[in-house]
mmCIF file of C-alpha atoms in Angstrom:
data_model
loop_
_atom_site.group_PDB
_atom_site.id
_atom_site.type_symbol
_atom_site.label_atom_id
_atom_site.label_comp_id
_atom_site.label_asym_id
_atom_site.label_seq_id
_atom_site.Cartn_x
_atom_site.Cartn_y
_atom_site.Cartn_z
ATOM 1 C CA MET A 3 100.643 123.974 129.371
ATOM 2 C CA ILE A 4 97.497 125.793 128.217
ATOM 3 C CA ALA A 5 96.260 126.200 131.792
ATOM 4 C CA GLU A 6 99.615 127.670 132.810
ATOM 5 C CA PHE A 7 99.681 130.071 129.876
ATOM 6 C CA TYR A 8 96.105 131.163 130.560
ATOM 7 C CA LYS A 9 96.807 131.763 134.266
ATOM 8 C CA LYS A 10 100.010 133.648 133.448
ATOM 9 C CA THR A 11 98.070 135.853 131.032
ATOM 10 C CA TYR A 12 94.874 136.474 132.998
ATOM 11 C CA GLY A 13 95.798 135.715 136.621
ATOM 12 C CA SER A 14 93.235 132.957 137.176
ATOM 13 C CA ALA A 15 92.394 129.462 136.011
ATOM 14 C CA PRO A 16 90.280 128.954 132.871
ATOM 15 C CA THR A 17 86.722 127.677 133.017
ATOM 16 C CA VAL A 18 86.814 125.565 129.844
ATOM 17 C CA ILE A 19 89.654 123.934 127.875
ATOM 18 C CA ALA A 20 89.230 122.333 124.449
ATOM 19 C CA GLN A 21 91.604 120.883 121.865
ATOM 20 C CA ALA A 22 91.647 120.053 118.171
ATOM 21 C CA PRO A 23 94.278 118.382 115.986
ATOM 22 C CA GLY A 24 95.971 119.413 112.802
ATOM 23 C CA ARG A 25 95.271 117.244 109.812
ATOM 24 C CA LEU A 26 96.969 115.719 106.814
ATOM 25 C CA GLU A 27 95.119 115.561 103.550
ATOM 26 C CA PHE A 28 95.704 111.972 102.447
ATOM 27 C CA ILE A 29 94.103 112.212 99.011
ATOM 28 C CA GLY A 30 91.437 114.354 97.343
ATOM 29 C CA ASN A 31 93.262 117.598 96.619
ATOM 30 C CA HIS A 32 90.806 120.482 96.089
ATOM 31 C CA VAL A 33 87.957 117.994 95.764
ATOM 32 C CA ASP A 34 86.100 119.040 98.919
ATOM 33 C CA TYR A 35 84.532 122.285 97.693
ATOM 34 C CA ASN A 36 83.769 120.488 94.430
ATOM 35 C CA LYS A 37 81.554 118.115 96.458
ATOM 36 C CA GLY A 38 83.525 114.906 95.946
ATOM 37 C CA ILE A 39 85.049 112.263 98.229
ATOM 38 C CA VAL A 40 88.180 113.069 100.234
ATOM 39 C CA MET A 41 90.346 111.341 102.820
ATOM 40 C CA GLY A 42 92.447 112.797 105.606
ATOM 41 C CA VAL A 43 94.034 111.889 108.903
ATOM 42 C CA SER A 44 94.125 113.775 112.204
ATOM 43 C CA ILE A 45 97.579 114.019 113.750
ATOM 44 C CA ASP A 46 98.809 114.238 117.322
ATOM 45 C CA ASN A 47 99.920 117.859 116.879
ATOM 46 C CA ARG A 48 97.131 119.986 118.290
ATOM 47 C CA ILE A 49 95.897 123.408 119.361
ATOM 48 C CA ASN A 50 94.574 123.920 122.883
ATOM 49 C CA VAL A 51 92.169 126.728 123.734
ATOM 50 C CA ALA A 52 91.212 127.979 127.212
ATOM 51 C CA VAL A 53 88.375 130.413 127.960
ATOM 52 C CA SER A 54 86.479 132.078 130.810
ATOM 53 C CA LEU A 55 83.703 134.659 131.004
ATOM 54 C CA ARG A 56 84.483 138.276 131.774
ATOM 55 C CA GLU A 57 82.295 140.763 133.668
ATOM 56 C CA ASP A 58 82.248 143.313 130.821
ATOM 57 C CA ASN A 59 81.599 143.352 127.071
ATOM 58 C CA GLU A 60 85.198 142.838 125.982
ATOM 59 C CA ILE A 61 86.887 139.903 124.264
ATOM 60 C CA HIS A 62 90.554 139.475 125.189
ATOM 61 C CA MET A 63 92.721 137.054 123.223
ATOM 62 C CA ALA A 64 96.292 135.841 123.666
ATOM 63 C CA SER A 65 98.292 133.409 121.543
ATOM 64 C CA GLU A 66 101.405 131.842 123.003
ATOM 65 C CA VAL A 67 102.909 130.627 119.732
ATOM 66 C CA LEU A 68 102.304 133.953 117.950
ATOM 67 C CA LYS A 69 103.224 136.026 121.001
ATOM 68 C CA ALA A 70 100.221 138.206 120.271
ATOM 69 C CA LYS A 71 97.434 139.858 122.249
ATOM 70 C CA GLY A 72 94.283 141.676 121.158
ATOM 71 C CA VAL A 73 91.018 143.162 122.406
ATOM 72 C CA VAL A 74 87.643 143.847 120.781
ATOM 73 C CA THR A 75 84.192 144.586 122.197
ATOM 74 C CA LEU A 76 81.099 142.485 121.634
ATOM 75 C CA ASP A 77 79.552 145.166 119.430
ATOM 76 C CA LYS A 78 82.626 145.340 117.185
ATOM 77 C CA VAL A 79 83.253 141.717 116.244
ATOM 78 C CA ALA A 80 84.613 142.124 112.719
ATOM 79 C CA LEU A 81 87.586 141.067 110.618
ATOM 80 C CA GLN A 82 90.761 142.366 112.243
ATOM 81 C CA LYS A 83 93.916 143.654 110.564
ATOM 82 C CA ASP A 84 97.620 143.980 111.319
ATOM 83 C CA ASP A 85 98.568 143.061 114.913
ATOM 84 C CA GLN A 86 95.084 141.769 115.709
ATOM 85 C CA ALA A 87 94.643 139.662 112.560
ATOM 86 C CA PHE A 88 95.539 136.546 114.582
ATOM 87 C CA MET A 89 92.117 136.886 116.247
ATOM 88 C CA ASN A 90 90.135 136.321 113.062
ATOM 89 C CA TYR A 91 89.627 132.552 113.170
ATOM 90 C CA PRO A 92 88.354 132.480 116.786
ATOM 91 C CA LEU A 93 86.330 135.654 116.244
ATOM 92 C CA GLY A 94 84.771 134.101 113.150
ATOM 93 C CA VAL A 95 83.667 131.080 115.165
ATOM 94 C CA PHE A 96 82.244 133.343 117.879
ATOM 95 C CA ALA A 97 80.354 135.363 115.262
ATOM 96 C CA MET A 98 78.877 132.206 113.712
ATOM 97 C CA LEU A 99 77.833 130.870 117.131
ATOM 98 C CA ARG A 100 75.978 134.109 117.831
ATOM 99 C CA GLN A 101 74.425 133.959 114.379
ATOM 100 C CA ALA A 102 73.246 130.420 115.195
ATOM 101 C CA GLY A 103 71.432 131.687 118.288
ATOM 102 C CA MET A 104 73.992 131.580 121.113
ATOM 103 C CA LYS A 105 73.009 134.154 123.769
ATOM 104 C CA VAL A 106 75.906 136.378 124.787
ATOM 105 C CA GLU A 107 75.678 138.917 127.604
ATOM 106 C CA LYS A 108 79.326 139.084 128.646
ATOM 107 C CA GLY A 109 82.672 138.892 126.874
ATOM 108 C CA PHE A 110 85.378 136.325 127.453
ATOM 109 C CA ASN A 111 89.090 135.776 127.927
ATOM 110 C CA PHE A 112 90.746 133.455 125.425
ATOM 111 C CA ALA A 113 94.199 131.872 125.193
ATOM 112 C CA ASP A 114 95.701 129.288 122.874
ATOM 113 C CA THR A 115 98.811 127.146 122.711
ATOM 114 C CA SER A 116 99.843 125.005 119.755
ATOM 115 C CA THR A 117 102.127 122.270 118.496
ATOM 116 C CA VAL A 118 100.597 122.491 114.994
ATOM 117 C CA PRO A 119 103.050 124.029 112.491
ATOM 118 C CA LEU A 120 101.631 127.297 111.151
ATOM 119 C CA GLY A 121 101.284 127.921 107.418
ATOM 120 C CA ALA A 122 102.547 124.443 106.630
ATOM 121 C CA GLY A 123 99.507 122.794 105.099
ATOM 122 C CA VAL A 124 98.365 120.847 108.175
ATOM 123 C CA SER A 125 95.439 123.215 108.795
ATOM 124 C CA SER A 126 96.197 125.097 111.974
ATOM 125 C CA SER A 127 93.193 127.235 110.973
ATOM 126 C CA ALA A 128 90.717 124.347 111.192
ATOM 127 C CA ALA A 129 92.285 123.212 114.471
ATOM 128 C CA ILE A 130 91.830 126.583 116.162
ATOM 129 C CA GLU A 131 88.322 126.885 114.731
ATOM 130 C CA LEU A 132 87.232 123.512 116.126
ATOM 131 C CA ALA A 133 88.908 124.040 119.497
ATOM 132 C CA THR A 134 87.292 127.471 119.772
ATOM 133 C CA ALA A 135 83.881 126.124 118.752
ATOM 134 C CA TYR A 136 83.981 123.434 121.435
ATOM 135 C CA ALA A 137 85.239 125.850 124.099
ATOM 136 C CA LEU A 138 82.789 128.689 123.455
ATOM 137 C CA SER A 139 79.720 126.498 122.972
ATOM 138 C CA LYS A 140 80.483 124.974 126.376
ATOM 139 C CA LEU A 141 81.262 128.337 128.004
ATOM 140 C CA TYR A 142 77.985 129.906 126.859
ATOM 141 C CA ASN A 143 75.953 126.726 127.382
ATOM 142 C CA PHE A 144 75.036 126.381 123.723
ATOM 143 C CA PRO A 145 75.309 122.621 123.067
ATOM 144 C CA LEU A 146 75.857 121.556 119.469
ATOM 145 C CA SER A 147 76.602 118.172 117.903
ATOM 146 C CA LYS A 148 79.966 117.378 116.366
ATOM 147 C CA ILE A 149 78.674 117.779 112.818
ATOM 148 C CA GLU A 150 77.089 121.119 113.734
ATOM 149 C CA LEU A 151 80.382 122.346 115.178
ATOM 150 C CA VAL A 152 82.287 121.155 112.094
ATOM 151 C CA ARG A 153 79.859 122.947 109.770
ATOM 152 C CA LEU A 154 79.963 126.084 111.900
ATOM 153 C CA ALA A 155 83.773 126.137 111.868
ATOM 154 C CA ARG A 156 83.780 125.841 108.092
ATOM 155 C CA LYS A 157 81.200 128.643 107.851
ATOM 156 C CA ALA A 158 83.464 130.850 109.967
ATOM 157 C CA GLU A 159 86.311 130.328 107.516
ATOM 158 C CA ASN A 160 84.101 130.838 104.453
ATOM 159 C CA ASP A 161 81.949 133.759 105.559
ATOM 160 C CA PHE A 162 84.025 135.590 108.173
ATOM 161 C CA VAL A 163 87.641 135.006 107.159
ATOM 162 C CA GLY A 164 86.841 134.839 103.446
ATOM 163 C CA MET A 165 88.489 131.545 102.552
ATOM 164 C CA PRO A 166 86.279 129.478 100.168
ATOM 165 C CA CYS A 167 87.410 126.102 101.512
ATOM 166 C CA GLY A 168 85.409 122.904 101.586
ATOM 167 C CA ILE A 169 84.767 120.813 104.663
ATOM 168 C CA LEU A 170 87.842 118.542 104.548
ATOM 169 C CA ASP A 171 89.965 120.411 107.080
ATOM 170 C CA GLN A 172 87.292 120.927 109.713
ATOM 171 C CA GLY A 173 85.810 117.479 109.057
ATOM 172 C CA VAL A 174 89.078 115.626 109.594
ATOM 173 C CA SER A 175 89.970 117.709 112.652
ATOM 174 C CA GLY A 176 86.536 117.055 114.107
ATOM 175 C CA PHE A 177 86.016 113.396 113.199
ATOM 176 C CA GLY A 178 89.602 112.152 113.391
ATOM 177 C CA ALA A 179 90.525 109.005 115.286
ATOM 178 C CA GLU A 180 93.697 107.134 116.172
ATOM 179 C CA ASP A 181 94.936 104.624 113.591
ATOM 180 C CA ALA A 182 92.276 105.684 111.098
ATOM 181 C CA LEU A 183 91.642 107.707 107.977
ATOM 182 C CA VAL A 184 88.600 109.954 107.813
ATOM 183 C CA ARG A 185 86.505 109.533 104.667
ATOM 184 C CA ILE A 186 84.217 112.448 103.836
ATOM 185 C CA ASP A 187 81.491 112.557 101.239
ATOM 186 C CA CYS A 188 81.490 116.328 100.790
ATOM 187 C CA LYS A 189 78.221 116.405 98.851
ATOM 188 C CA GLN A 190 76.254 114.506 101.472
ATOM 189 C CA GLU A 191 78.490 115.745 104.340
ATOM 190 C CA THR A 192 78.784 112.268 105.799
ATOM 191 C CA PHE A 193 81.826 111.070 107.723
ATOM 192 C CA SER A 194 83.276 107.625 108.314
ATOM 193 C CA THR A 195 86.626 106.140 109.269
ATOM 194 C CA LEU A 196 88.791 103.553 107.549
ATOM 195 C CA PRO A 197 91.605 101.641 109.282
ATOM 196 C CA LEU A 198 95.109 102.703 108.345
ATOM 197 C CA PRO A 199 97.161 99.959 106.673
ATOM 198 C CA HIS A 200 99.153 97.998 109.228
ATOM 199 C CA GLY A 201 102.910 98.508 109.069
ATOM 200 C CA THR A 202 102.890 102.027 107.665
ATOM 201 C CA ALA A 203 104.097 105.366 108.937
ATOM 202 C CA PHE A 204 103.548 109.009 108.019
ATOM 203 C CA TRP A 205 106.486 111.337 107.528
ATOM 204 C CA VAL A 206 105.782 115.010 106.912
ATOM 205 C CA PHE A 207 108.336 117.163 105.096
ATOM 206 C CA ASN A 208 107.905 120.903 105.498
ATOM 207 C CA SER A 209 109.225 122.958 102.578
ATOM 208 C CA GLN A 210 109.250 125.985 104.911
ATOM 209 C CA LYS A 211 107.565 127.874 102.088
ATOM 210 C CA LYS A 212 104.480 129.322 103.710
ATOM 211 C CA HIS A 213 101.302 129.752 101.763
ATOM 212 C CA ALA A 214 98.743 132.504 102.317
ATOM 213 C CA LEU A 215 95.668 130.906 100.800
ATOM 214 C CA VAL A 216 93.078 133.565 101.577
ATOM 215 C CA GLU A 217 94.632 135.883 99.055
ATOM 216 C CA GLY A 218 95.138 134.906 95.468
ATOM 217 C CA MET A 219 95.554 131.468 94.039
ATOM 218 C CA TYR A 220 93.111 129.424 96.124
ATOM 219 C CA ALA A 221 90.237 131.756 95.291
ATOM 220 C CA LYS A 222 91.302 131.762 91.632
ATOM 221 C CA ARG A 223 91.210 127.949 91.508
ATOM 222 C CA PHE A 224 87.822 127.957 93.206
ATOM 223 C CA ASP A 225 86.461 130.291 90.531
ATOM 224 C CA GLU A 226 87.956 128.152 87.743
ATOM 225 C CA CYS A 227 86.267 125.060 89.154
ATOM 226 C CA MET A 228 82.939 126.856 89.348
ATOM 227 C CA ARG A 229 83.322 127.951 85.705
ATOM 228 C CA ALA A 230 83.971 124.358 84.680
ATOM 229 C CA THR A 231 80.900 123.198 86.575
ATOM 230 C CA LYS A 232 78.763 125.772 84.780
ATOM 231 C CA VAL A 233 79.933 124.496 81.372
ATOM 232 C CA LEU A 234 79.404 120.847 82.312
ATOM 233 C CA SER A 235 75.959 121.445 83.816
ATOM 234 C CA ARG A 236 74.812 122.727 80.429
ATOM 235 C CA TYR A 237 76.185 119.519 78.897
ATOM 236 C CA LYS A 238 74.273 117.316 81.360
ATOM 237 C CA SER A 239 71.667 118.670 83.795
ATOM 238 C CA SER A 240 72.491 116.031 86.423
ATOM 239 C CA ILE A 241 75.912 117.675 86.961
ATOM 240 C CA THR A 242 75.439 120.055 89.886
ATOM 241 C CA CYS A 243 79.073 120.071 91.022
ATOM 242 C CA LEU A 244 82.397 119.217 89.439
ATOM 243 C CA ALA A 245 82.632 115.878 91.240
ATOM 244 C CA ASP A 246 79.414 114.781 89.517
ATOM 245 C CA SER A 247 81.327 114.782 86.250
ATOM 246 C CA THR A 248 84.039 112.548 84.768
ATOM 247 C CA PRO A 249 87.306 113.089 82.875
ATOM 248 C CA SER A 250 85.626 111.851 79.681
ATOM 249 C CA ALA A 251 82.843 114.423 80.013
ATOM 250 C CA VAL A 252 85.448 117.134 80.586
ATOM 251 C CA GLU A 253 87.288 116.005 77.447
ATOM 252 C CA ALA A 254 84.040 116.104 75.475
ATOM 253 C CA ASN A 255 83.568 119.756 76.478
ATOM 254 C CA ARG A 256 87.173 120.849 76.096
ATOM 255 C CA SER A 257 86.416 123.303 73.286
ATOM 256 C CA LYS A 258 83.946 125.153 75.540
ATOM 257 C CA MET A 259 86.569 125.906 78.222
ATOM 258 C CA ASP A 260 89.723 127.938 78.297
ATOM 259 C CA SER A 261 92.919 125.978 78.892
ATOM 260 C CA ASP A 262 93.163 126.672 82.625
ATOM 261 C CA THR A 263 89.526 125.810 83.322
ATOM 262 C CA PHE A 264 89.897 122.549 81.393
ATOM 263 C CA LYS A 265 92.985 121.545 83.363
ATOM 264 C CA ARG A 266 91.333 122.266 86.727
ATOM 265 C CA ALA A 267 88.315 120.165 85.727
ATOM 266 C CA ILE A 268 90.517 117.259 84.602
ATOM 267 C CA HIS A 269 92.324 117.327 87.918
ATOM 268 C CA VAL A 270 89.220 117.376 90.109
ATOM 269 C CA THR A 271 87.310 114.688 88.196
ATOM 270 C CA SER A 272 90.309 112.354 87.990
ATOM 271 C CA GLU A 273 91.238 113.019 91.618
ATOM 272 C CA ASN A 274 87.736 112.136 92.737
ATOM 273 C CA ALA A 275 88.034 108.839 90.855
ATOM 274 C CA ARG A 276 91.419 108.209 92.513
ATOM 275 C CA VAL A 277 89.872 108.562 95.965
ATOM 276 C CA LEU A 278 87.409 105.791 95.136
ATOM 277 C CA GLU A 279 90.279 103.656 93.811
ATOM 278 C CA MET A 280 92.149 104.376 97.029
ATOM 279 C CA GLU A 281 89.256 103.028 99.064
ATOM 280 C CA THR A 282 89.515 99.730 97.187
ATOM 281 C CA ALA A 283 93.318 99.599 97.521
ATOM 282 C CA LEU A 284 93.094 100.202 101.271
ATOM 283 C CA ALA A 285 90.446 97.507 101.682
ATOM 284 C CA ASP A 286 92.680 95.089 99.759
ATOM 285 C CA LYS A 287 95.728 96.158 101.828
ATOM 286 C CA ASP A 288 97.471 96.748 98.487
ATOM 287 C CA LEU A 289 100.200 99.153 99.569
ATOM 288 C CA SER A 290 101.800 99.239 96.136
ATOM 289 C CA SER A 291 98.561 100.566 94.618
ATOM 290 C CA VAL A 292 98.082 102.957 97.549
ATOM 291 C CA GLY A 293 101.523 104.421 96.842
ATOM 292 C CA ASP A 294 100.876 104.651 93.099
ATOM 293 C CA LEU A 295 97.656 106.571 93.730
ATOM 294 C CA LEU A 296 99.465 109.043 95.996
ATOM 295 C CA LYS A 297 102.054 109.631 93.273
ATOM 296 C CA ALA A 298 99.359 110.034 90.603
ATOM 297 C CA SER A 299 97.526 112.522 92.813
ATOM 298 C CA HIS A 300 100.635 114.669 93.080
ATOM 299 C CA ALA A 301 101.315 114.511 89.345
ATOM 300 C CA SER A 302 97.781 115.754 88.687
ATOM 301 C CA SER A 303 98.196 118.597 91.188
ATOM 302 C CA ARG A 304 101.490 119.479 89.546
ATOM 303 C CA TYR A 305 100.477 119.454 85.888
ATOM 304 C CA PHE A 306 96.720 120.077 85.864
ATOM 305 C CA PHE A 307 95.862 122.013 89.017
ATOM 306 C CA GLU A 308 99.236 123.784 89.080
ATOM 307 C CA ASN A 309 99.220 124.310 92.843
ATOM 308 C CA THR A 310 102.625 122.856 93.641
ATOM 309 C CA CYS A 311 105.968 124.663 93.638
ATOM 310 C CA THR A 312 109.584 123.800 92.850
ATOM 311 C CA GLU A 313 110.407 122.952 96.466
ATOM 312 C CA ILE A 314 107.401 120.660 96.913
ATOM 313 C CA ASP A 315 108.003 118.889 93.587
ATOM 314 C CA PHE A 316 111.652 118.295 94.515
ATOM 315 C CA LEU A 317 110.673 116.669 97.816
ATOM 316 C CA VAL A 318 108.125 114.396 96.128
ATOM 317 C CA ASP A 319 110.528 113.423 93.333
ATOM 318 C CA GLU A 320 113.336 112.592 95.738
ATOM 319 C CA LEU A 321 111.093 110.696 98.141
ATOM 320 C CA SER A 322 109.846 108.596 95.231
ATOM 321 C CA LYS A 323 113.425 107.447 94.629
ATOM 322 C CA GLN A 324 114.054 106.395 98.222
ATOM 323 C CA ASP A 325 113.654 102.907 99.607
ATOM 324 C CA HIS A 326 110.798 102.173 102.025
ATOM 325 C CA VAL A 327 108.570 104.946 100.571
ATOM 326 C CA TYR A 328 105.256 103.731 99.152
ATOM 327 C CA GLY A 329 104.234 107.129 97.842
ATOM 328 C CA ALA A 330 104.392 110.869 98.467
ATOM 329 C CA ARG A 331 102.338 113.890 97.514
ATOM 330 C CA LEU A 332 101.528 117.483 98.277
ATOM 331 C CA SER A 333 99.173 117.730 101.248
ATOM 332 C CA GLY A 334 96.919 120.758 101.641
ATOM 333 C CA GLY A 335 95.993 123.761 99.560
ATOM 334 C CA GLY A 336 99.343 124.027 97.848
ATOM 335 C CA TRP A 337 101.850 126.646 96.638
ATOM 336 C CA GLY A 338 104.065 125.694 99.571
ATOM 337 C CA GLY A 339 103.512 123.844 102.814
ATOM 338 C CA VAL A 340 104.171 120.152 103.281
ATOM 339 C CA VAL A 341 104.624 116.827 101.532
ATOM 340 C CA ILE A 342 103.346 113.644 103.147
ATOM 341 C CA ALA A 343 105.108 110.336 102.609
ATOM 342 C CA LEU A 344 103.542 106.986 103.400
ATOM 343 C CA THR A 345 106.412 104.680 104.318
ATOM 344 C CA SER A 346 107.182 101.303 105.767
ATOM 345 C CA PRO A 347 108.427 101.207 109.372
ATOM 346 C CA ASP A 348 111.961 100.785 107.966
ATOM 347 C CA TYR A 349 112.120 104.366 106.684
ATOM 348 C CA SER A 350 114.549 106.117 109.008
ATOM 349 C CA LYS A 351 115.876 109.440 110.195
ATOM 350 C CA LYS A 352 119.021 108.739 108.161
ATOM 351 C CA GLU A 353 117.055 108.737 104.908
ATOM 352 C CA ALA A 354 115.087 111.815 105.939
ATOM 353 C CA ASP A 355 118.328 113.670 106.786
ATOM 354 C CA GLU A 356 119.817 112.732 103.406
ATOM 355 C CA LEU A 357 116.773 114.194 101.676
ATOM 356 C CA LEU A 358 117.025 117.417 103.655
ATOM 357 C CA ALA A 359 120.721 117.750 102.859
ATOM 358 C CA ALA A 360 119.920 117.469 99.137
ATOM 359 C CA PHE A 361 117.118 120.024 99.557
ATOM 360 C CA GLU A 362 119.417 122.535 101.269
ATOM 361 C CA LYS A 363 122.085 122.064 98.619
ATOM 362 C CA LYS A 364 119.567 122.837 95.874
ATOM 363 C CA PHE A 365 117.593 125.669 97.461
ATOM 364 C CA GLY A 366 120.034 127.209 99.915
ATOM 365 C CA HIS A 367 117.756 126.930 102.917
ATOM 366 C CA LYS A 368 116.663 124.196 105.257
ATOM 367 C CA ALA A 369 113.453 122.180 105.103
ATOM 368 C CA GLY A 370 112.040 120.379 108.110
ATOM 369 C CA TYR A 371 110.406 117.056 108.835
ATOM 370 C CA PHE A 372 108.632 115.120 111.501
ATOM 371 C CA LYS A 373 107.274 111.628 111.855
ATOM 372 C CA THR A 374 103.722 111.886 113.041
ATOM 373 C CA LYS A 375 101.198 109.664 114.727
ATOM 374 C CA THR A 376 97.469 109.755 114.285
ATOM 375 C CA GLY A 377 95.487 111.313 117.096
ATOM 376 C CA PRO A 378 91.906 111.768 118.279
ATOM 377 C CA GLY A 379 89.605 114.425 116.881
ATOM 378 C CA ALA A 380 88.533 117.676 118.509
ATOM 379 C CA GLY A 381 86.799 117.778 121.874
ATOM 380 C CA LEU A 382 86.606 119.198 125.354
ATOM 381 C CA VAL A 383 89.455 118.705 127.828
ATOM 382 C CA GLN A 384 87.686 120.259 130.811
#
């Protein structure tokens, strides 16, 4: 499909093709940039990128899913606006590769196709960043390790696009594996995989409420977390990030924080502890505890981090009432996007359709869902 789209767009076959998957945040909401432990899973919905060198200094980009095209020159690689804003994630990766020492004498043609839902909380941004990083490093003969590509993709989102995210999205997209969860220690930036519990399935419910995280609430939450860290570091010098602290330490310093900063700190410190509890529950194959931790994670996001919305809360509440659902929670940055549900194999389309009918009756518009499989992490296709 990507090769056909590239040839249709540029009239020749691409030189390099790479792919990267979307991801589900399993647990660890907003813990990554606070340097804690997070878990995610790569899914079999993915973005494919195809590239070839040009003979001039231009960069041409085309996106099938967005039905968009754009052009910039090598000397004007900067944040784009309006019709060319779709170029920003790939351009950011290209800019970071050059900054890292990649020699560039000619421009390139670029095309992408996708089965990753956009703006739905499954990180299409990280997927296109990783696919682009693999494709361009190969095209310009600038070999980098997987961890280097993951870090570079995150840097592109932080420094070029302006989104102060942690490394969860790029890390899970890069290090994902079939039938496994990715565990990331965001302070040490180490990655490992844990087997998924046997006899479980992931269902993803899309509220169809898109979230634009670069502007507004994500950055505000980031700043609140940094303020909390500053207060707590004065309390104990060993606290260099919010995940170094504990809920009890946050409580002890409550009078030194405004209400919002206190709530964000409670969420992050308790969420970090839940991730460690989740590791134990998974090792014990205790699906009841796994489900309870997912529910507790969502409740904390809802009441302390305040990054849910009415539609997302409704989906989680209703899923929690249904048979064959171990647990459900917001997945991703928040303020829209998707809910993940960990279910037994007996959860069916009939139950999912009943939930969507109730959603439409309440909100007057349709939600969506899909049952997803795990998939491999990012890499080269050709």
